[in-house]
Short mmCIF file of C-alpha atoms and ligand atoms in Angstrom, two decimals:
data_model
loop_
_atom_site.label_atom_id
_atom_site.label_comp_id
_atom_site.label_asym_id
_atom_site.label_seq_id
_atom_site.Cartn_x
_atom_site.Cartn_y
_atom_site.Cartn_z
CA UNK K 1 23.13 11.26 2.75
CA UNK K 2 22.35 13.87 5.39
CA UNK K 3 18.82 12.64 5.88
CA UNK K 4 19.74 9.08 6.91
CA UNK K 5 18.12 7.93 10.14
CA UNK K 6 20.67 7.61 12.92
CA UNK K 7 19.91 4.06 14.13
CA UNK K 8 17.94 0.97 13.17
CA UNK K 9 14.88 1.25 15.38
CA UNK K 10 12.71 3.98 16.87
CA UNK K 11 11.23 2.96 20.21
CA UNK K 12 9.78 4.91 23.09
CA UNK K 13 10.46 8.26 21.43
CA UNK K 14 14.10 7.66 20.54
CA UNK K 15 16.43 5.96 18.12
CA UNK K 16 17.65 2.62 19.43
CA UNK K 17 20.44 0.38 18.14
CA UNK K 18 21.23 -3.24 18.89
CA UNK K 19 24.07 -4.48 16.72
CA UNK K 20 23.48 -8.03 17.92
CA UNK K 21 20.70 -8.18 15.32
CA UNK K 22 21.45 -9.54 11.85
CA UNK K 23 22.77 -6.74 9.61
CA UNK K 24 20.56 -5.65 6.70
CA UNK K 25 22.29 -3.62 3.99
CA UNK K 26 20.39 -0.77 2.40
CA UNK K 27 21.09 -0.84 -1.34
CA UNK K 28 20.44 2.09 -3.67
CA UNK K 29 18.61 0.44 -6.57
CA UNK K 30 19.90 2.92 -9.14
CA UNK K 31 23.55 1.95 -8.60
CA UNK K 32 23.57 -1.26 -6.57
CA UNK K 33 25.72 0.51 -3.96
CA UNK K 34 25.32 -0.12 -0.24
CA UNK K 35 24.23 3.23 1.22
CA UNK K 36 23.40 2.21 4.75
CA UNK K 37 22.98 -0.62 7.18
CA UNK K 38 20.38 -1.43 9.79
CA UNK K 39 20.16 -4.37 12.17
CA UNK K 40 17.25 -6.74 12.41
CA UNK K 41 15.39 -6.54 15.72
CA UNK K 42 16.54 -9.03 18.31
CA UNK K 43 13.90 -10.53 20.64
CA UNK K 44 14.96 -7.89 23.20
CA UNK K 45 14.19 -5.10 20.70
CA UNK K 46 10.82 -6.62 19.79
CA UNK K 47 10.00 -6.87 23.48
CA UNK K 48 11.08 -3.29 24.14
CA UNK K 49 8.95 -1.97 21.28
CA UNK K 50 5.86 -3.86 22.38
CA UNK K 51 6.31 -2.79 25.98
CA UNK K 52 6.69 0.82 24.86
CA UNK K 53 3.52 0.61 22.76
CA UNK K 54 1.57 -1.17 25.51
CA UNK K 55 2.78 1.29 28.14
CA UNK K 56 1.81 4.35 26.09
CA UNK K 57 -1.60 3.18 24.91
CA UNK K 58 -3.91 3.97 27.84
CA UNK K 59 -2.70 7.55 28.23
CA UNK K 60 -2.84 8.14 24.47
CA UNK K 61 -6.42 6.81 24.33
CA UNK K 62 -7.36 8.97 27.32
CA UNK K 63 -6.45 12.16 25.47
CA UNK K 64 -9.32 13.83 23.66
CA UNK K 65 -9.66 13.23 19.95
CA UNK K 66 -8.95 16.91 19.39
CA UNK K 67 -5.61 16.61 21.16
CA UNK K 68 -4.61 13.47 19.28
CA UNK K 69 -5.78 14.98 16.02
CA UNK K 70 -3.76 18.15 16.59
CA UNK K 71 -0.59 16.06 16.89
CA UNK K 72 -1.35 14.16 13.70
CA UNK K 73 -2.06 17.36 11.80
CA UNK K 74 1.15 18.92 13.11
CA UNK K 75 3.00 15.82 11.85
CA UNK K 76 1.33 16.33 8.45
CA UNK K 77 2.62 19.90 8.34
CA UNK K 78 6.17 18.84 9.23
CA UNK K 79 6.03 16.12 6.59
CA UNK K 80 5.01 18.63 3.93
CA UNK K 81 7.70 21.12 5.02
CA UNK K 82 10.30 18.36 4.64
CA UNK K 83 8.88 16.97 1.44
CA UNK K 84 12.09 17.50 -0.50
CA UNK K 85 14.43 15.69 1.89
CA UNK K 86 11.88 12.92 2.55
CA UNK K 87 11.45 12.45 -1.20
CA UNK K 88 15.21 12.23 -1.72
CA UNK K 89 15.36 9.58 1.01
CA UNK K 90 12.41 7.69 -0.48
CA UNK K 91 14.21 7.68 -3.82
CA UNK K 92 17.36 6.27 -2.18
CA UNK K 93 15.28 3.67 -0.33
CA UNK K 94 13.20 2.50 -3.31
CA UNK K 95 14.86 3.78 -6.50
CA UNK K 96 11.60 5.44 -7.56
CA UNK K 97 12.19 8.68 -9.49
CA UNK K 98 12.18 11.91 -7.50
CA UNK K 99 9.63 13.11 -10.05
CA UNK K 100 7.26 10.59 -8.42
CA UNK K 101 8.40 10.58 -4.80
CA UNK K 102 8.13 14.37 -4.55
CA UNK K 103 4.39 14.19 -5.33
CA UNK K 104 3.25 10.73 -4.21
CA UNK K 105 4.94 9.58 -1.02
CA UNK K 106 5.48 12.04 1.84
CA UNK K 107 2.61 14.03 0.32
CA UNK K 108 0.31 11.03 0.51
CA UNK K 109 1.54 10.25 4.04
CA UNK K 110 0.80 13.84 5.05
CA UNK K 111 -2.67 13.58 3.53
CA UNK K 112 -3.41 10.56 5.73
CA UNK K 113 -2.09 12.29 8.86
CA UNK K 114 -4.13 15.38 8.08
CA UNK K 115 -7.32 13.48 7.19
CA UNK K 116 -7.32 11.17 10.20
CA UNK K 117 -6.06 14.00 12.40
CA UNK K 118 -9.15 15.95 11.38
CA UNK K 119 -11.38 12.97 11.98
CA UNK K 120 -10.02 12.07 15.44
CA UNK K 121 -12.28 14.57 17.23
CA UNK K 122 -15.37 13.35 15.41
CA UNK K 123 -15.19 9.70 16.44
CA UNK K 124 -18.19 8.91 18.58
CA UNK K 125 -20.54 6.15 19.58
CA UNK K 126 -24.31 6.37 19.29
CA UNK K 127 -27.39 6.54 21.47
CA UNK K 128 -30.14 3.94 20.99
CA UNK K 129 -33.40 4.65 22.79
CA UNK K 130 -35.42 1.57 23.92
CA UNK K 131 -38.57 2.99 25.46
CA UNK K 132 -37.40 4.48 28.76
CA UNK K 133 -34.26 2.41 28.72
CA UNK K 134 -31.40 3.01 26.40
CA UNK K 135 -28.14 1.77 25.03
CA UNK K 136 -25.14 3.83 24.21
CA UNK K 137 -22.10 2.68 22.31
CA UNK K 138 -18.53 3.66 22.93
CA UNK K 139 -16.04 3.61 20.05
CA UNK K 140 -12.90 2.24 21.65
CA UNK K 141 -9.40 1.61 20.35
CA UNK K 142 -8.21 -1.96 19.78
CA UNK K 143 -4.98 -1.50 21.76
CA UNK K 144 -1.56 -2.19 20.23
CA UNK K 145 -1.55 -2.43 16.44
CA UNK K 146 1.25 -3.95 14.39
CA UNK K 147 1.85 -2.59 10.90
CA UNK K 148 3.94 -4.57 8.41
CA UNK K 149 4.95 -2.92 5.16
CA UNK K 150 5.91 -3.81 1.60
CA UNK K 151 8.81 -2.06 -0.12
CA UNK K 152 7.08 -0.09 -2.85
CA UNK K 153 5.64 2.80 -0.79
CA UNK K 154 7.51 2.84 2.53
CA UNK K 155 6.51 6.33 3.72
CA UNK K 156 2.95 6.02 2.50
CA UNK K 157 2.36 2.58 4.03
CA UNK K 158 3.84 3.63 7.40
CA UNK K 159 1.52 6.66 7.40
CA UNK K 160 -1.60 5.01 5.99
CA UNK K 161 -1.47 2.48 8.83
CA UNK K 162 -0.24 4.80 11.56
CA UNK K 163 -2.63 7.71 11.01
CA UNK K 164 -5.97 5.90 11.48
CA UNK K 165 -4.52 3.68 14.21
CA UNK K 166 -3.35 6.66 16.24
CA UNK K 167 -6.47 8.72 15.54
CA UNK K 168 -8.53 5.97 17.17
CA UNK K 169 -6.34 5.89 20.28
CA UNK K 170 -4.22 2.85 19.45
CA UNK K 171 -0.45 2.72 19.56
CA UNK K 172 1.64 1.08 16.85
CA UNK K 173 4.73 -0.99 16.25
CA UNK K 174 5.57 -0.78 12.54
CA UNK K 175 7.95 -3.10 10.73
CA UNK K 176 9.02 -1.84 7.32
CA UNK K 177 10.10 -4.16 4.55
CA UNK K 178 13.71 -5.26 4.96
CA UNK K 179 14.29 -3.96 1.40
CA UNK K 180 13.35 -0.35 2.29
CA UNK K 181 14.00 0.19 6.00
CA UNK K 182 14.71 3.93 6.10
CA UNK K 183 11.55 5.96 5.47
CA UNK K 184 9.33 4.61 8.25
CA UNK K 185 11.94 5.80 10.77
CA UNK K 186 11.36 9.33 9.49
CA UNK K 187 7.61 8.95 9.98
CA UNK K 188 8.26 7.93 13.61
CA UNK K 189 10.68 10.81 14.10
CA UNK K 190 8.17 13.33 12.72
CA UNK K 191 5.27 12.03 14.80
CA UNK K 192 7.42 12.30 17.90
CA UNK K 193 8.51 15.81 17.01
CA UNK K 194 4.86 16.75 16.44
CA UNK K 195 4.09 15.75 20.03
CA UNK K 196 3.18 12.06 19.95
CA UNK K 197 4.18 10.76 23.39
CA UNK K 198 7.01 8.25 23.63
CA UNK K 199 5.87 4.75 22.66
CA UNK K 200 2.86 5.81 20.59
CA UNK K 201 4.52 5.01 17.24
CA UNK K 202 7.51 2.69 17.14
CA UNK K 203 9.52 1.19 14.30
CA UNK K 204 11.53 -2.03 14.37
CA UNK K 205 13.51 -3.55 11.52
CA UNK K 206 13.68 -7.10 10.34
CA UNK K 207 12.73 -9.80 7.88
CA UNK K 208 9.70 -12.05 7.97
CA UNK K 209 10.77 -13.67 11.24
CA UNK K 210 10.49 -10.34 13.07
CA UNK K 211 7.09 -9.75 11.47
CA UNK K 212 6.00 -13.23 12.55
CA UNK K 213 7.21 -12.62 16.13
CA UNK K 214 5.15 -9.43 16.29
CA UNK K 215 2.03 -11.04 14.83
CA UNK K 216 2.02 -13.92 17.28
CA UNK K 217 2.75 -11.85 20.40
CA UNK K 218 -0.09 -11.80 22.91
CA UNK K 219 0.41 -8.07 23.54
CA UNK K 220 -0.73 -7.29 20.00
CA UNK K 221 -4.43 -6.70 19.26
CA UNK K 222 -4.41 -5.99 15.54
CA UNK K 223 -2.22 -6.62 12.54
CA UNK K 224 -2.28 -4.65 9.30
CA UNK K 225 -0.15 -6.12 6.52
CA UNK K 226 0.70 -4.77 3.11
CA UNK K 227 2.40 -7.54 1.17
CA UNK K 228 1.98 -10.52 -1.09
CA UNK K 229 -0.83 -13.07 -0.95
CA UNK K 230 1.40 -15.92 0.35
CA UNK K 231 2.60 -13.71 3.24
CA UNK K 232 -0.98 -12.59 3.81
CA UNK K 233 -2.13 -16.18 4.22
CA UNK K 234 0.56 -16.81 6.86
CA UNK K 235 -0.07 -13.59 8.76
CA UNK K 236 -3.86 -13.99 8.64
CA UNK K 237 -3.56 -17.56 9.97
CA UNK K 238 -1.22 -16.53 12.79
CA UNK K 239 -3.52 -13.65 13.76
CA UNK K 240 -6.56 -15.92 13.64
CA UNK K 241 -4.97 -18.30 16.14
CA UNK K 242 -5.31 -15.53 18.72
CA UNK K 243 -8.47 -13.98 17.25
CA UNK K 244 -6.69 -10.72 16.40
CA UNK K 245 -8.15 -8.11 14.09
CA UNK K 246 -6.54 -7.89 10.66
CA UNK K 247 -6.31 -5.69 7.62
CA UNK K 248 -4.74 -7.40 4.60
CA UNK K 249 -3.61 -5.28 1.65
CA UNK K 250 -2.27 -7.88 -0.74
CA UNK K 251 -1.39 -8.45 -4.36
CA UNK K 252 -3.36 -8.22 -7.57
CA UNK K 253 -3.54 -8.99 -11.27
CA UNK K 254 -6.06 -6.35 -12.10
CA UNK K 255 -7.89 -5.97 -15.42
CA UNK K 256 -8.16 -2.78 -17.42
CA UNK K 257 -10.72 -2.88 -20.23
CA UNK K 258 -10.45 -0.54 -23.19
CA UNK K 259 -13.57 -0.46 -25.36
CA UNK K 260 -13.33 0.66 -28.98
CA UNK K 261 -15.23 3.89 -28.25
CA UNK K 262 -12.63 4.98 -25.68
CA UNK K 263 -10.46 8.05 -26.11
CA UNK K 264 -7.28 6.23 -27.12
CA UNK K 265 -4.95 8.87 -25.73
CA UNK K 266 -6.62 8.66 -22.30
CA UNK K 267 -6.64 4.87 -22.41
CA UNK K 268 -2.92 4.82 -23.22
CA UNK K 269 -2.32 7.23 -20.32
CA UNK K 270 -4.26 4.89 -18.04
CA UNK K 271 -2.30 1.89 -19.24
CA UNK K 272 0.99 3.73 -18.65
CA UNK K 273 -0.04 4.89 -15.16
CA UNK K 274 -1.37 1.43 -14.37
CA UNK K 275 1.72 -0.47 -15.51
CA UNK K 276 4.84 1.66 -15.43
CA UNK K 277 4.48 4.13 -12.56
CA UNK K 278 7.02 3.13 -9.88
CA UNK K 279 8.49 0.79 -12.50
CA UNK K 280 5.35 -1.30 -12.28
CA UNK K 281 5.74 -2.00 -8.58
CA UNK K 282 2.21 -1.02 -7.60
CA UNK K 283 -0.24 -3.52 -6.13
CA UNK K 284 -3.33 -2.16 -7.89
CA UNK K 285 -1.76 -2.06 -11.35
CA UNK K 286 -3.99 -2.96 -14.27
CA UNK K 287 -1.60 -5.46 -15.78
CA UNK K 288 -4.13 -7.33 -17.90
CA UNK K 289 -5.09 -4.75 -20.48
CA UNK K 290 -8.04 -6.03 -22.51
CA UNK K 291 -8.30 -4.02 -25.73
CA UNK K 292 -11.29 -4.41 -28.04
CA UNK K 293 -10.16 -5.85 -31.37
CA UNK K 294 -11.09 -2.87 -33.55
CA UNK K 295 -8.62 -0.50 -31.87
CA UNK K 296 -5.92 -2.93 -30.83
CA UNK K 297 -3.27 -1.96 -33.40
CA UNK K 298 -3.91 1.78 -32.97
CA UNK K 299 -3.65 1.37 -29.20
CA UNK K 300 -0.39 -0.59 -29.42
CA UNK K 301 1.13 1.86 -31.89
CA UNK K 302 0.38 4.88 -29.71
CA UNK K 303 1.49 3.04 -26.56
CA UNK K 304 4.87 2.17 -28.11
CA UNK K 305 5.32 5.76 -29.23
CA UNK K 306 4.55 7.11 -25.77
CA UNK K 307 6.84 4.57 -24.06
CA UNK K 308 9.64 5.85 -26.26
CA UNK K 309 9.27 9.18 -24.46
CA UNK K 310 10.04 7.69 -21.02
CA UNK K 311 13.12 9.28 -19.49
CA UNK K 312 15.04 6.40 -17.93
CA UNK K 313 18.02 7.22 -15.77
CA UNK K 314 19.22 8.70 -12.49
CA UNK K 315 16.11 8.73 -10.32
CA UNK K 316 17.35 11.72 -8.31
CA UNK K 317 17.24 13.80 -11.51
CA UNK K 318 13.82 15.49 -11.59
CA UNK K 319 13.67 14.92 -15.37
CA UNK K 320 13.74 11.12 -14.95
CA UNK K 321 10.32 9.52 -15.28
CA UNK K 322 11.21 5.82 -15.07
CA UNK K 323 13.59 4.30 -12.51
CA UNK K 324 15.04 0.91 -11.58
CA UNK K 325 13.44 -2.08 -9.90
CA UNK K 326 13.76 -2.06 -6.13
CA UNK K 327 16.30 -4.88 -5.91
CA UNK K 328 18.37 -7.34 -7.94
CA UNK K 329 16.08 -10.11 -6.74
CA UNK K 330 12.91 -8.36 -7.90
CA UNK K 331 14.57 -7.61 -11.24
CA UNK K 332 15.46 -11.29 -11.69
CA UNK K 333 11.90 -12.37 -10.84
CA UNK K 334 10.55 -10.00 -13.48
CA UNK K 335 13.15 -11.13 -16.05
CA UNK K 336 11.92 -14.68 -15.41
CA UNK K 337 8.37 -13.61 -16.27
CA UNK K 338 9.54 -11.85 -19.44
CA UNK K 339 11.28 -15.05 -20.56
CA UNK K 340 8.16 -17.05 -19.73
CA UNK K 341 5.98 -14.66 -21.76
CA UNK K 342 8.22 -15.25 -24.78
CA UNK K 343 8.36 -19.04 -24.22
CA UNK K 344 4.58 -19.25 -23.98
CA UNK K 345 4.11 -17.42 -27.29
CA UNK K 346 3.17 -13.84 -26.36
CA UNK K 347 4.34 -11.19 -28.86
CA UNK K 348 6.94 -8.82 -27.42
CA UNK K 349 5.92 -5.38 -28.65
CA UNK K 350 8.55 -3.37 -26.83
CA UNK K 351 11.14 -3.58 -24.07
CA UNK K 352 12.09 -6.90 -22.52
CA UNK K 353 15.70 -6.14 -21.70
CA UNK K 354 17.85 -5.11 -18.78
CA UNK K 355 19.58 -1.79 -19.39
CA UNK K 356 23.35 -1.86 -19.79
CA UNK K 357 24.15 0.31 -16.81
CA UNK K 358 24.59 -0.05 -13.06
CA UNK K 359 21.51 -0.63 -10.99
CA UNK K 360 18.45 -2.78 -11.52
CA UNK K 361 16.92 -1.18 -14.61
CA UNK K 362 14.50 -3.03 -16.88
CA UNK K 363 12.90 -1.53 -19.96
CA UNK K 364 9.16 -0.87 -19.89
CA UNK K 365 7.85 -4.05 -21.51
CA UNK K 366 4.65 -4.74 -23.43
CA UNK K 367 3.40 -8.11 -24.61
CA UNK K 368 0.49 -8.38 -27.06
CA UNK K 369 -1.54 -11.41 -28.20
CA UNK K 370 -1.53 -12.61 -24.61
CA UNK K 371 -4.10 -15.31 -23.87
CA UNK K 372 -5.90 -15.94 -20.59
CA UNK K 373 -4.00 -19.07 -19.63
CA UNK K 374 -0.48 -17.67 -20.03
CA UNK K 375 1.57 -17.28 -16.87
CA UNK K 376 2.04 -13.55 -17.49
CA UNK K 377 -1.75 -13.18 -17.55
CA UNK K 378 -2.32 -15.13 -14.36
CA UNK K 379 0.45 -14.29 -11.88
CA UNK K 380 1.35 -10.99 -10.28
CA UNK K 381 4.65 -9.88 -11.82
CA UNK K 382 5.18 -6.66 -9.84
CA UNK K 383 7.37 -5.04 -12.45
CA UNK K 384 7.10 -3.04 -15.69
CA UNK K 385 5.42 -5.73 -17.78
CA UNK K 386 2.06 -5.13 -19.45
CA UNK K 387 0.02 -7.92 -20.98
CA UNK K 388 -2.37 -6.85 -23.75
CA UNK K 389 -5.24 -9.23 -24.49
CA UNK K 390 -7.88 -8.92 -27.24
CA UNK K 391 -11.62 -9.15 -26.74
CA UNK K 392 -14.78 -9.18 -28.85
CA UNK K 393 -17.57 -7.85 -26.63
CA UNK K 394 -18.59 -6.87 -23.12
CA UNK K 395 -20.02 -10.21 -22.04
CA UNK K 396 -16.91 -12.08 -23.10
CA UNK K 397 -14.49 -9.64 -21.49
CA UNK K 398 -16.27 -9.35 -18.13
CA UNK K 399 -16.11 -13.08 -17.48
CA UNK K 400 -12.43 -13.13 -18.42
CA UNK K 401 -11.60 -10.03 -16.39
CA UNK K 402 -13.07 -11.61 -13.25
CA UNK K 403 -11.50 -15.02 -13.85
CA UNK K 404 -8.68 -14.57 -11.32
CA UNK K 405 -8.05 -15.35 -7.67
CA UNK K 406 -7.25 -11.65 -7.13
CA UNK K 407 -9.65 -8.73 -6.75
CA UNK K 408 -7.75 -5.60 -5.85
CA UNK K 409 -8.59 -3.15 -8.63
CA UNK K 410 -10.09 -2.89 -12.11
CA UNK K 411 -10.55 -0.19 -14.73
CA UNK K 412 -12.64 0.58 -17.78
CA UNK K 413 -12.13 3.09 -20.58
CA UNK K 414 -15.20 3.95 -22.63
CA UNK K 415 -17.29 6.97 -23.66
CA UNK K 416 -20.52 5.03 -23.02
CA UNK K 417 -21.65 6.14 -19.55
CA UNK K 418 -24.16 3.37 -18.93
CA UNK K 419 -21.65 0.74 -19.96
CA UNK K 420 -18.96 2.25 -17.73
CA UNK K 421 -21.13 1.96 -14.62
CA UNK K 422 -22.46 -1.49 -15.59
CA UNK K 423 -18.89 -2.74 -16.02
CA UNK K 424 -17.76 -1.17 -12.74
CA UNK K 425 -20.68 -2.85 -10.96
CA UNK K 426 -19.73 -6.18 -12.52
CA UNK K 427 -16.06 -6.08 -11.55
CA UNK K 428 -15.03 -8.36 -8.69
CA UNK K 429 -12.62 -5.81 -7.24
CA UNK K 430 -12.37 -3.49 -4.26
CA UNK K 431 -11.31 -0.40 -6.18
CA UNK K 432 -12.57 0.43 -9.69
CA UNK K 433 -11.70 3.18 -12.13
CA UNK K 434 -13.69 4.73 -14.98
CA UNK K 435 -11.55 6.57 -17.55
CA UNK K 436 -8.70 6.87 -15.06
CA UNK K 437 -6.37 4.52 -13.22
CA UNK K 438 -4.53 4.15 -9.90
CA UNK K 439 -5.80 7.24 -8.10
CA UNK K 440 -5.64 6.62 -4.32
CA UNK K 441 -6.88 9.69 -2.44
CA UNK K 442 -7.14 9.35 1.33
CA UNK K 443 -10.85 10.25 1.20
CA UNK K 444 -11.79 7.03 -0.65
CA UNK K 445 -11.70 3.46 0.71
CA UNK K 446 -8.88 1.33 -0.69
CA UNK K 447 -8.59 -2.44 -0.50
CA UNK K 448 -9.29 -5.72 -2.17
CA UNK K 449 -11.74 -8.59 -2.43
CA UNK K 450 -11.05 -12.31 -2.97
CA UNK K 451 -7.37 -13.16 -2.35
CA UNK K 452 -6.36 -9.50 -2.58
CA UNK K 453 -7.32 -8.66 0.93
CA UNK K 454 -9.51 -8.09 3.92
CA UNK K 455 -10.56 -4.69 5.24
CA UNK K 456 -10.09 -1.21 3.83
CA UNK K 457 -7.52 1.51 4.27
CA UNK K 458 -8.14 5.26 4.01
CA UNK K 459 -11.49 7.06 4.31
CA UNK K 460 -14.03 6.65 7.09
CA UNK K 461 -13.98 2.92 6.37
CA UNK K 462 -10.53 2.60 7.98
CA UNK K 463 -11.96 3.70 11.33
CA UNK K 464 -13.98 0.47 11.48
CA UNK K 465 -10.74 -1.47 11.21
CA UNK K 466 -8.88 0.38 13.97
CA UNK K 467 -11.62 0.60 16.59
CA UNK K 468 -14.33 -1.52 18.16
CA UNK K 469 -17.76 -0.71 19.46
CA UNK K 470 -18.87 -1.45 23.01
CA UNK K 471 -22.61 -1.46 23.82
CA UNK K 472 -23.66 -0.24 27.26
CA UNK K 473 -27.25 -1.14 28.33
CA UNK K 474 -28.91 1.23 30.78
CA UNK K 475 -32.14 0.36 32.61
CA UNK K 476 -33.98 3.31 34.09
CA UNK K 477 -36.53 1.41 36.21
CA UNK K 478 -36.61 -1.74 38.37
CA UNK K 479 -35.27 -4.98 37.02
CA UNK K 480 -37.51 -8.07 37.04
CA UNK K 481 -36.20 -11.64 37.19
CA UNK K 482 -38.08 -15.01 36.99
CA UNK K 483 -37.26 -15.92 40.60
P1 NAD U 501 6.12 -9.68 1.06
O1 NAD U 501 4.85 -10.39 1.26
O2 NAD U 501 7.30 -10.45 0.64
O3 NAD U 501 6.54 -8.89 2.38
C1 NAD U 501 5.69 -7.95 2.99
C2 NAD U 501 6.13 -7.75 4.41
O4 NAD U 501 5.81 -8.90 5.18
C3 NAD U 501 7.61 -7.50 4.60
O5 NAD U 501 7.79 -6.50 5.58
C4 NAD U 501 8.11 -8.84 5.12
O6 NAD U 501 9.28 -8.75 5.92
C5 NAD U 501 6.93 -9.30 5.95
N1 NAD U 501 6.82 -10.74 6.17
C6 NAD U 501 7.26 -11.74 5.38
N2 NAD U 501 6.93 -12.94 5.93
C7 NAD U 501 6.27 -12.68 7.08
C8 NAD U 501 5.66 -13.50 8.09
N3 NAD U 501 5.67 -14.83 8.01
N4 NAD U 501 5.05 -12.89 9.12
C9 NAD U 501 5.00 -11.54 9.20
N5 NAD U 501 5.57 -10.72 8.29
C10 NAD U 501 6.19 -11.28 7.23
O7 NAD U 501 5.78 -8.53 0.00
P2 NAD U 501 6.81 -7.53 -0.72
O8 NAD U 501 7.56 -8.33 -1.72
O9 NAD U 501 7.52 -6.72 0.29
O10 NAD U 501 5.78 -6.56 -1.45
C11 NAD U 501 5.20 -6.82 -2.67
C12 NAD U 501 3.79 -7.35 -2.49
O11 NAD U 501 3.02 -6.43 -1.73
C13 NAD U 501 3.06 -7.50 -3.80
O12 NAD U 501 2.33 -8.69 -3.80
C14 NAD U 501 2.13 -6.31 -3.82
O13 NAD U 501 1.00 -6.47 -4.61
C15 NAD U 501 1.79 -6.18 -2.37
N6 NAD U 501 1.33 -4.82 -2.08
C16 NAD U 501 0.01 -4.62 -1.77
C17 NAD U 501 -0.47 -3.34 -1.52
C18 NAD U 501 -1.92 -3.09 -1.21
O14 NAD U 501 -2.24 -2.05 -0.66
N7 NAD U 501 -2.82 -3.99 -1.52
C19 NAD U 501 0.41 -2.26 -1.56
C20 NAD U 501 1.74 -2.49 -1.87
C21 NAD U 501 2.19 -3.78 -2.11
#
């Protein structure tokens, strides 16, 4: 692979290696072959990255927003120019089909760099007049931000965290998932090439212990995690011990409601996008598909037909539309859930098997007649497994849709406008969809409620999570005191 990064870490504007760190093999999910190796960060590497970020922060924050923004926008341009090679690398890192990575990963990272690059020059405080006296506010960076990523969108996550952090004048140390260590290094390389000074954006490798070391370090001011709820609880607690800012982008078990007046073809498209894109490894997936009884069989029949058209195979082939799971471990976890679905009495409509070929391929799987208490309706599976549940009416389905600890996303398919908006208002979720599913444009806030997270990524909302406001009181006349 020509595009492979040349060392494990990127610190202070250069690739850095320390082979004393525990080796982490990079496995191509489509074949199971080892295609690379990085080394987990040793304490010396963690220290070096944090020192680099700390050392670079004041000068980076002192640049004008226009200057910082120009660098981010230049990085966006480079990312788009290299979309093909970055997409090939993303496919090696994750196993996701090139058909997806070429339109959803570096492109989405570039969108974030461009959007926050454009916004950097517009970040201001405000003026508050108090008679003759006045207060002004300064929007200031937080300092050093740590980003910790999941394995499903390595380029996107590294960019979605880096772009707003850097736009606000922070520096970043990013730790990718140990399962997909390669792509974030390319983000660092590109930012550096675009003119980001050494130390502004650093990448270190490692498992949870490296993440934990970063989170608890006193030099860190903010932590943004994309990961599972159990990890989120640990990271949030560690950050709270030192009163650090956090953004938590965590898991979900999101509902998608299909009313009997919906356009069935669109609803099936939504269910496919919300369950099988990236082989189901998407946090906001609508994995509890509630279908109103009258159209249930028609919906299932059309869904099975459409799933038969999935092109499963070599993810580097642009014709492939469905790839492997990211790892053997993730595949086994999902197989466990499929077995549980069968044991607990759900009806397997299609899929359910591992493919007889190298790599970690599972068939797109649909269960029907799923009931609310079943494990596959309660726990996040994070694989290509859809649970279809029946419902009678709106009142019944809303209570059931919200009966979950999660609250990341939710969707509704109906032709009834008033009902669509009423249902969206009633959802306990951070991101809702009407007659669509899983869009995530940089212009719109993205994040969860309940156990699914804290804070928002993307949009103007992200600025609040990467900056803080200082109030400065100014008295124009004499100051009186009681004595
Ligand atoms: P994970 O929680 O196992 O790991 C996430 C990251 O946290 C990894 O980089 C890991 O090394 C690190 N980590 C683990 N323990 C840590 C600790 N104690 N301290 C600091 N860091 C630690 O998640 P995963 O399996 O990589 O990803 C899948 C999960 O991510 C799913 O639950 C999915 O829903 C969620 N996810 C959420 C979003 C979102 O935006 N809401 C996006 C993608 C994935």
